Amino acid sequence: MSSTNRTKQEANNSRSGNTRQNGKGSVAHALLLTLGGLFLAGVVIGGLLLTYVLVVMTPQLPDLGAITDYQPKVPLRIYTSDHVLIGEFGEERRSLVKLDDIPADMKNAVLAIEDARFYQHGGMDVIGILRAGVADIMHGGASQGASTITMQVARNVFLSSEKTYSRKIYEILLAYKIETALSKDQILEVYMNQIYLGQRSFGFAAAARTYFGKDLKDITLAQAAMLAGLPKAPSAYNPVVNPKRAHIRQQYILKRMLDLQFITQQQYDQAVVEDIQVKTKGNNYSVHAEYAIEMVRQMLYAQYKEDTYTRGLNVITTLNSADQTAAYDAVRKGVMDYDRRHGYRGPEATVELPAPGDERDQAIDDALQDKPDNDDILPAVVLSADPKQVQVMLRNGSAVTISGEGLRLAAAALSPKAGKNLKIQKGSVIRVINTAKGWQITQLPQVEATMVSLTPQSGAIRSLVGGFDFNQNKFNHVTQAWRQPGSTFKPFIYSAALEKGFGPASIINDAPVSFPGGPGQPQWEPKDDDQPDGPMPMRTGLQRSKNLVSIRILDAIGVKYAQEFVTSHFGFDVDKTPPYLPLALGAGQVTPLQLVGAYAVLANGGYRVNPYLIAQVTDSRGAVLSKVEPQIAGQNATRVLDPRNSFIMTSLLQSVAQRGTGAGTNVLHRTDLAGKTGTTNDAFDGWFAGYQNSLVAVAWMGYDQPKSLGSREFGAQLALPIWTEYMGRALRGVPETQMPMPAGISTINGEFYFDNFTPGNGFIASLGLGASAAPVEIGPDGVPLPPAPAANPGAAPTTPQEDEKQNILKLFSGH
């Protein structure tokens, strides 16, 4: 090739190379321009967005007063006099606690799962956002959040939970604003008190009470980890509704705490195997006082209306936690003992059980769904049954085997001869209870009982149990049940008689008597539970609860006078205290609260005190809104009864408690107890009312729809055991105290007399013996001695005297 041609070829190659280089340069240049444009656009958009945030959104951020002056809705809280929380009412269950009072395990569990870098970031955790973003991409959508605790506080206090970009921006802005206004500890404290955790519980203190029945300071590491799992989704990880999912999340949180070195390996190993008992429906407090707290709620609502549930009112009641627990236990025991005496009534229901497996478990769950626990009385489904052994499954899925003494109550129901409605068999829904002697078959009782006690010097109610179980029957028998008091009313008739000249030594004839029944009515012939014993001292008449003695006394003093006396001195309602002779047997109507107040007059020396339950009310800041200034016996209370009267009545009632129908009190080995049994016609009601110098109490048992408690049941078997069970615990460590004898009382032959009513000086020595009756000699036990042989055995028997006949005819004379 010639040099000319080579030169042309090189020139062409050179132009071709330049062309290729220029082409590459223009592509790179275009790419740079594009990226630059995008960057510039991003800067512009970012600038506009930032301008929008600063100019438009930032000024719209709410004031932080809701946090800096944190005042959430706080429920009404009710405490005993020794400051034990017994109840709360409000749309939001919430207990405000200081951060320093929150256990370290609880704080660390929350930080581990919600925001481990809480103390390192400034409100928004960039590392956490990147981690969440990667997770979102890998899962193909928004599956993981990146909210810090501060952002959650911003959302919970100020924002909605909708998932929009604008709300997220507001959330971030608020988080930064909060971080500048509050310290980290203050933010965490708001979070721990504000977050919703299911079951109407806000804050971890309320949740601890709701799910575990504990104060937050008392929860375990395992329980703390379970609570920490709730903020993400309270419904999904609720240990009551979804125990399995709650357990899985709890295990994950414990592992996170271990990885972050918040806990040791040993702590972790112990916590992961802990058997957590979650409270289901029922009482969330250590002291059962449901009837009392409902009374408090109603009284507060009458004054504060809807503010009752939101302004954080704190009520201090007069209840003593130990006394209240003793009363609750005594009522439960008394009712269960009565129920066992009257036999097993059969299973509550029967269901078909599939073969063991998921289907059977579901059938058991369905069968127990509408069978709530009754404190320690639990529903169960029978898996197998024979006369020697019964296997049941409880609500929590655990199987229990019952044998021996545990089958005693239901022995007849396990017999092959048992009737269809009585028989316990596979699929039967029954009740069981775990006692000190092991598991036993039991049943829900149908009878009701009450116990109420108060301090007689002030009227402060120490315990109040309005029925066997509030969740089963909300009717408060202490305040709402108007029942015949039976022989517990007799002391008030005797008290009225003391003012008319009778005394403990008055001889009253315990003999048959009849009264006109009115136009067209048969004669009324009152009966007693035992045979008439003839003349006896009034002390013995009350001691042995003699009906005929009481009726003679009432007839002698006059029914109108007696009605006025017992209503004005002891506070009974006039319209429920009818002026006729059966009043002597307790034919009027009283409530247990009214009766305990009446006995307080006898116990405190003759003063009327008003029973009261609320001692003080404060607001959420501790300011006192109201405080009771009670009437105190011997100080500012009104005297309604002569101190001599209360002293002699106490002496009479101590005889009842030691040697009479109330002798069951002797199990307490005290000589300062006074009281009276009561049983109404056909044993519709069983009572015991009594007192010691520092405490007066009334126990009652009966059916809501009155019916006989049994032909062999009396107040001494029904109510007295409840009373002694309670008083034995309430008076533990309380020294014996005898009422001092007041002035104006004479002692003659070991018996008490009013100074103005002594033998031969206005004292009524006898009643119902006839004008010429021979003196009656009384034995040391108060029972009349047999009469000496007649001087003339052939003489005709003595007939009733005319003055006795006239006494009978005074029934409706109005005297």
CSV table of N, CA and C in Angstrom, one decimal, residues 493-576:
chain,number,residue,atom,x,y,z
A,493,ILE,N,-87.0,-6.3,123.5
A,493,ILE,CA,-88.2,-6.4,124.3
A,493,ILE,C,-87.8,-6.5,125.8
A,494,TYR,N,-86.8,-7.2,126.1
A,494,TYR,CA,-86.3,-7.3,127.5
A,494,TYR,C,-85.8,-6.0,127.9
A,495,SER,N,-85.1,-5.3,127.1
A,495,SER,CA,-84.6,-4.0,127.4
A,495,SER,C,-85.7,-3.0,127.8
A,496,ALA,N,-86.8,-3.1,127.0
A,496,ALA,CA,-87.9,-2.2,127.3
A,496,ALA,C,-88.6,-2.6,128.6
A,497,ALA,N,-88.6,-3.9,128.9
A,497,ALA,CA,-89.2,-4.4,130.1
A,497,ALA,C,-88.4,-3.9,131.4
A,498,LEU,N,-87.1,-3.8,131.2
A,498,LEU,CA,-86.3,-3.3,132.4
A,498,LEU,C,-86.7,-1.9,132.8
A,499,GLU,N,-87.2,-1.1,131.9
A,499,GLU,CA,-87.6,0.2,132.2
A,499,GLU,C,-89.0,0.2,132.9
A,500,LYS,N,-89.7,-0.9,132.8
A,500,LYS,CA,-91.0,-1.0,133.4
A,500,LYS,C,-91.0,-1.7,134.8
A,501,GLY,N,-89.8,-2.0,135.3
A,501,GLY,CA,-89.8,-2.7,136.6
A,501,GLY,C,-89.4,-4.1,136.6
A,502,PHE,N,-89.2,-4.7,135.4
A,502,PHE,CA,-88.8,-6.1,135.4
A,502,PHE,C,-87.2,-6.1,135.6
A,503,GLY,N,-86.7,-7.3,136.0
A,503,GLY,CA,-85.3,-7.4,136.1
A,503,GLY,C,-84.9,-8.9,135.9
A,504,PRO,N,-83.6,-9.2,135.8
A,504,PRO,CA,-83.2,-10.5,135.5
A,504,PRO,C,-83.8,-11.6,136.5
A,505,ALA,N,-84.1,-11.1,137.8
A,505,ALA,CA,-84.6,-12.1,138.8
A,505,ALA,C,-86.1,-12.2,138.7
A,506,SER,N,-86.8,-11.4,137.9
A,506,SER,CA,-88.3,-11.6,137.8
A,506,SER,C,-88.6,-13.0,137.3
A,507,ILE,N,-89.6,-13.6,138.0
A,507,ILE,CA,-90.0,-14.9,137.7
A,507,ILE,C,-91.2,-14.9,136.7
A,508,ILE,N,-90.9,-15.5,135.5
A,508,ILE,CA,-91.9,-15.5,134.5
A,508,ILE,C,-92.4,-16.9,134.2
A,509,ASN,N,-93.6,-17.1,134.1
A,509,ASN,CA,-94.2,-18.4,133.9
A,509,ASN,C,-94.1,-18.9,132.5
A,510,ASP,N,-93.3,-19.9,132.2
A,510,ASP,CA,-93.2,-20.5,130.9
A,510,ASP,C,-94.2,-21.6,130.8
A,511,ALA,N,-95.4,-21.2,130.5
A,511,ALA,CA,-96.6,-22.1,130.5
A,511,ALA,C,-97.5,-21.7,129.3
A,512,PRO,N,-98.2,-22.7,128.8
A,512,PRO,CA,-99.1,-22.4,127.7
A,512,PRO,C,-100.0,-21.3,127.9
A,513,VAL,N,-100.3,-20.5,126.9
A,513,VAL,CA,-101.2,-19.4,127.0
A,513,VAL,C,-101.8,-19.2,125.6
A,514,SER,N,-103.0,-18.6,125.7
A,514,SER,CA,-103.7,-18.4,124.4
A,514,SER,C,-104.3,-17.0,124.4
A,515,PHE,N,-104.5,-16.4,123.2
A,515,PHE,CA,-105.0,-15.1,123.1
A,515,PHE,C,-106.1,-15.0,122.0
A,516,PRO,N,-107.1,-14.2,122.2
A,516,PRO,CA,-108.1,-14.1,121.2
A,516,PRO,C,-107.5,-13.7,119.9
A,517,GLY,N,-108.0,-14.3,118.8
A,517,GLY,CA,-107.5,-14.1,117.5
A,517,GLY,C,-108.2,-13.0,116.7
A,518,GLY,N,-109.2,-12.3,117.3
A,518,GLY,CA,-109.9,-11.3,116.6
A,518,GLY,C,-111.2,-11.9,116.0
A,519,PRO,N,-112.0,-11.1,115.5
A,519,PRO,CA,-113.4,-11.5,115.0
A,519,PRO,C,-113.2,-12.6,113.9
A,520,GLY,N,-113.8,-13.7,114.1
A,520,GLY,CA,-113.8,-14.8,113.2
A,520,GLY,C,-112.5,-15.6,113.1
A,521,GLN,N,-111.5,-15.2,114.0
A,521,GLN,CA,-110.2,-15.9,113.9
A,521,GLN,C,-110.1,-16.9,115.1
A,522,PRO,N,-109.4,-17.9,115.0
A,522,PRO,CA,-109.2,-18.9,116.1
A,522,PRO,C,-108.2,-18.2,117.1
A,523,GLN,N,-108.2,-18.8,118.3
A,523,GLN,CA,-107.3,-18.4,119.3
A,523,GLN,C,-105.9,-18.6,118.9
A,524,TRP,N,-105.0,-17.6,119.3
A,524,TRP,CA,-103.6,-17.7,119.0
A,524,TRP,C,-102.9,-18.3,120.2
A,525,GLU,N,-102.3,-19.5,119.9
A,525,GLU,CA,-101.6,-20.2,121.0
A,525,GLU,C,-100.1,-20.3,120.6
A,526,PRO,N,-99.3,-19.4,121.0
A,526,PRO,CA,-97.9,-19.5,120.6
A,526,PRO,C,-97.2,-20.7,121.1
A,527,LYS,N,-96.3,-21.2,120.3
A,527,LYS,CA,-95.6,-22.5,120.6
A,527,LYS,C,-94.1,-22.2,120.8
A,528,ASP,N,-93.5,-23.2,121.4
A,528,ASP,CA,-92.0,-23.1,121.6
A,528,ASP,C,-91.4,-24.3,121.0
A,529,ASP,N,-90.1,-24.3,120.8
A,529,ASP,CA,-89.4,-25.5,120.2
A,529,ASP,C,-89.3,-26.6,121.2
A,530,ASP,N,-89.5,-26.4,122.5
A,530,ASP,CA,-89.5,-27.5,123.5
A,530,ASP,C,-90.7,-27.3,124.4
A,531,GLN,N,-90.7,-28.2,125.4
A,531,GLN,CA,-91.9,-28.2,126.3
A,531,GLN,C,-91.8,-27.1,127.3
A,532,PRO,N,-92.9,-26.5,127.7
A,532,PRO,CA,-92.9,-25.5,128.7
A,532,PRO,C,-92.3,-26.0,130.0
A,533,ASP,N,-91.5,-25.1,130.7
A,533,ASP,CA,-90.8,-25.5,131.9
A,533,ASP,C,-91.4,-24.8,133.1
A,534,GLY,N,-92.5,-24.1,133.0
A,534,GLY,CA,-93.0,-23.5,134.2
A,534,GLY,C,-92.3,-22.2,134.6
A,535,PRO,N,-92.4,-21.7,135.8
A,535,PRO,CA,-91.8,-20.5,136.2
A,535,PRO,C,-90.3,-20.5,136.2
A,536,MET,N,-89.7,-19.4,135.7
A,536,MET,CA,-88.2,-19.3,135.6
A,536,MET,C,-87.8,-17.8,135.7
A,537,PRO,N,-86.6,-17.5,136.1
A,537,PRO,CA,-86.2,-16.1,136.1
A,537,PRO,C,-86.1,-15.6,134.6
A,538,MET,N,-86.3,-14.3,134.5
A,538,MET,CA,-86.2,-13.7,133.2
A,538,MET,C,-84.9,-13.9,132.6
A,539,ARG,N,-83.8,-14.0,133.3
A,539,ARG,CA,-82.5,-14.3,132.8
A,539,ARG,C,-82.5,-15.7,132.1
A,540,THR,N,-83.1,-16.7,132.7
A,540,THR,CA,-83.2,-18.0,132.1
A,540,THR,C,-84.1,-18.0,130.9
A,541,GLY,N,-85.1,-17.2,131.0
A,541,GLY,CA,-86.0,-17.1,129.8
A,541,GLY,C,-85.3,-16.7,128.6
A,542,LEU,N,-84.5,-15.6,128.7
A,542,LEU,CA,-83.7,-15.2,127.6
A,542,LEU,C,-82.6,-16.2,127.2
A,543,GLN,N,-81.9,-16.7,128.2
A,543,GLN,CA,-80.8,-17.6,128.0
A,543,GLN,C,-81.3,-18.8,127.2
A,544,ARG,N,-82.5,-19.3,127.5
A,544,ARG,CA,-83.0,-20.5,126.8
A,544,ARG,C,-84.0,-20.1,125.7
A,545,SER,N,-84.1,-18.8,125.4
A,545,SER,CA,-84.9,-18.2,124.3
A,545,SER,C,-86.3,-18.8,124.4
A,546,LYS,N,-86.9,-18.6,125.5
A,546,LYS,CA,-88.3,-19.1,125.7
A,546,LYS,C,-89.3,-18.2,125.1
A,547,ASN,N,-90.0,-18.7,124.1
A,547,ASN,CA,-91.0,-17.9,123.4
A,547,ASN,C,-92.1,-17.4,124.3
A,548,LEU,N,-92.7,-18.3,125.1
A,548,LEU,CA,-93.8,-18.0,126.0
A,548,LEU,C,-93.4,-16.9,127.0
A,549,VAL,N,-92.2,-17.0,127.5
A,549,VAL,CA,-91.7,-16.0,128.4
A,549,VAL,C,-91.7,-14.6,127.8
A,550,SER,N,-91.1,-14.5,126.6
A,550,SER,CA,-91.0,-13.3,125.8
A,550,SER,C,-92.4,-12.7,125.5
A,551,ILE,N,-93.4,-13.5,125.2
A,551,ILE,CA,-94.7,-13.1,124.8
A,551,ILE,C,-95.4,-12.5,126.1
A,552,ARG,N,-95.2,-13.2,127.2
A,552,ARG,CA,-95.8,-12.7,128.4
A,552,ARG,C,-95.3,-11.3,128.8
A,553,ILE,N,-94.0,-11.2,128.7
A,553,ILE,CA,-93.3,-9.9,129.0
A,553,ILE,C,-93.9,-8.8,128.1
A,554,LEU,N,-93.9,-9.1,126.8
A,554,LEU,CA,-94.4,-8.0,125.9
A,554,LEU,C,-95.9,-7.7,126.2
A,555,ASP,N,-96.7,-8.7,126.5
A,555,ASP,CA,-98.1,-8.4,126.8
A,555,ASP,C,-98.2,-7.6,128.1
A,556,ALA,N,-97.3,-7.8,129.0
A,556,ALA,CA,-97.3,-7.1,130.3
A,556,ALA,C,-96.9,-5.6,130.1
A,557,ILE,N,-95.9,-5.4,129.3
A,557,ILE,CA,-95.4,-4.0,129.1
A,557,ILE,C,-96.2,-3.2,128.1
A,558,GLY,N,-97.0,-3.9,127.2
A,558,GLY,CA,-97.8,-3.3,126.2
A,558,GLY,C,-97.1,-3.2,124.9
A,559,VAL,N,-97.8,-3.6,123.8
A,559,VAL,CA,-97.2,-3.6,122.5
A,559,VAL,C,-96.9,-2.2,121.9
A,560,LYS,N,-97.8,-1.2,122.3
A,560,LYS,CA,-97.5,0.1,121.8
A,560,LYS,C,-96.3,0.7,122.4
A,561,TYR,N,-96.2,0.5,123.7
A,561,TYR,CA,-95.0,1.0,124.4
A,561,TYR,C,-93.7,0.3,123.9
A,562,ALA,N,-93.8,-1.0,123.7
A,562,ALA,CA,-92.6,-1.7,123.2
A,562,ALA,C,-92.2,-1.2,121.8
A,563,GLN,N,-93.2,-1.0,120.9
A,563,GLN,CA,-92.9,-0.5,119.6
A,563,GLN,C,-92.2,0.9,119.6
A,564,GLU,N,-92.8,1.8,120.5
A,564,GLU,CA,-92.1,3.1,120.6
A,564,GLU,C,-90.7,3.0,121.1
A,565,PHE,N,-90.5,2.1,122.1
A,565,PHE,CA,-89.2,2.0,122.8
A,565,PHE,C,-88.2,1.5,121.8
A,566,VAL,N,-88.5,0.4,121.1
A,566,VAL,CA,-87.4,-0.2,120.3
A,566,VAL,C,-87.1,0.6,119.0
A,567,THR,N,-88.1,1.4,118.6
A,567,THR,CA,-87.8,2.3,117.4
A,567,THR,C,-87.1,3.5,117.8
A,568,SER,N,-87.4,4.1,118.9
A,568,SER,CA,-86.7,5.4,119.3
A,568,SER,C,-85.4,5.1,119.9
A,569,HIS,N,-85.2,4.0,120.6
A,569,HIS,CA,-83.9,3.7,121.3
A,569,HIS,C,-82.9,3.0,120.4
A,570,PHE,N,-83.4,2.1,119.5
A,570,PHE,CA,-82.5,1.2,118.8
A,570,PHE,C,-82.6,1.5,117.2
A,571,GLY,N,-83.4,2.4,116.8
A,571,GLY,CA,-83.4,2.7,115.4
A,571,GLY,C,-84.2,1.9,114.4
A,572,PHE,N,-85.1,1.0,114.9
A,572,PHE,CA,-85.8,0.2,114.0
A,572,PHE,C,-87.0,1.0,113.3
A,573,ASP,N,-87.4,0.6,112.1
A,573,ASP,CA,-88.4,1.3,111.4
A,573,ASP,C,-89.8,1.1,112.0
A,574,VAL,N,-90.5,2.1,112.2
A,574,VAL,CA,-91.9,2.0,112.8
A,574,VAL,C,-92.8,1.1,112.0
A,575,ASP,N,-92.7,1.4,110.6
A,575,ASP,CA,-93.7,0.6,109.8
A,575,ASP,C,-93.3,-0.8,109.6
A,576,LYS,N,-92.1,-1.2,110.0
A,576,LYS,CA,-91.6,-2.6,110.0
A,576,LYS,C,-91.5,-3.2,111.3
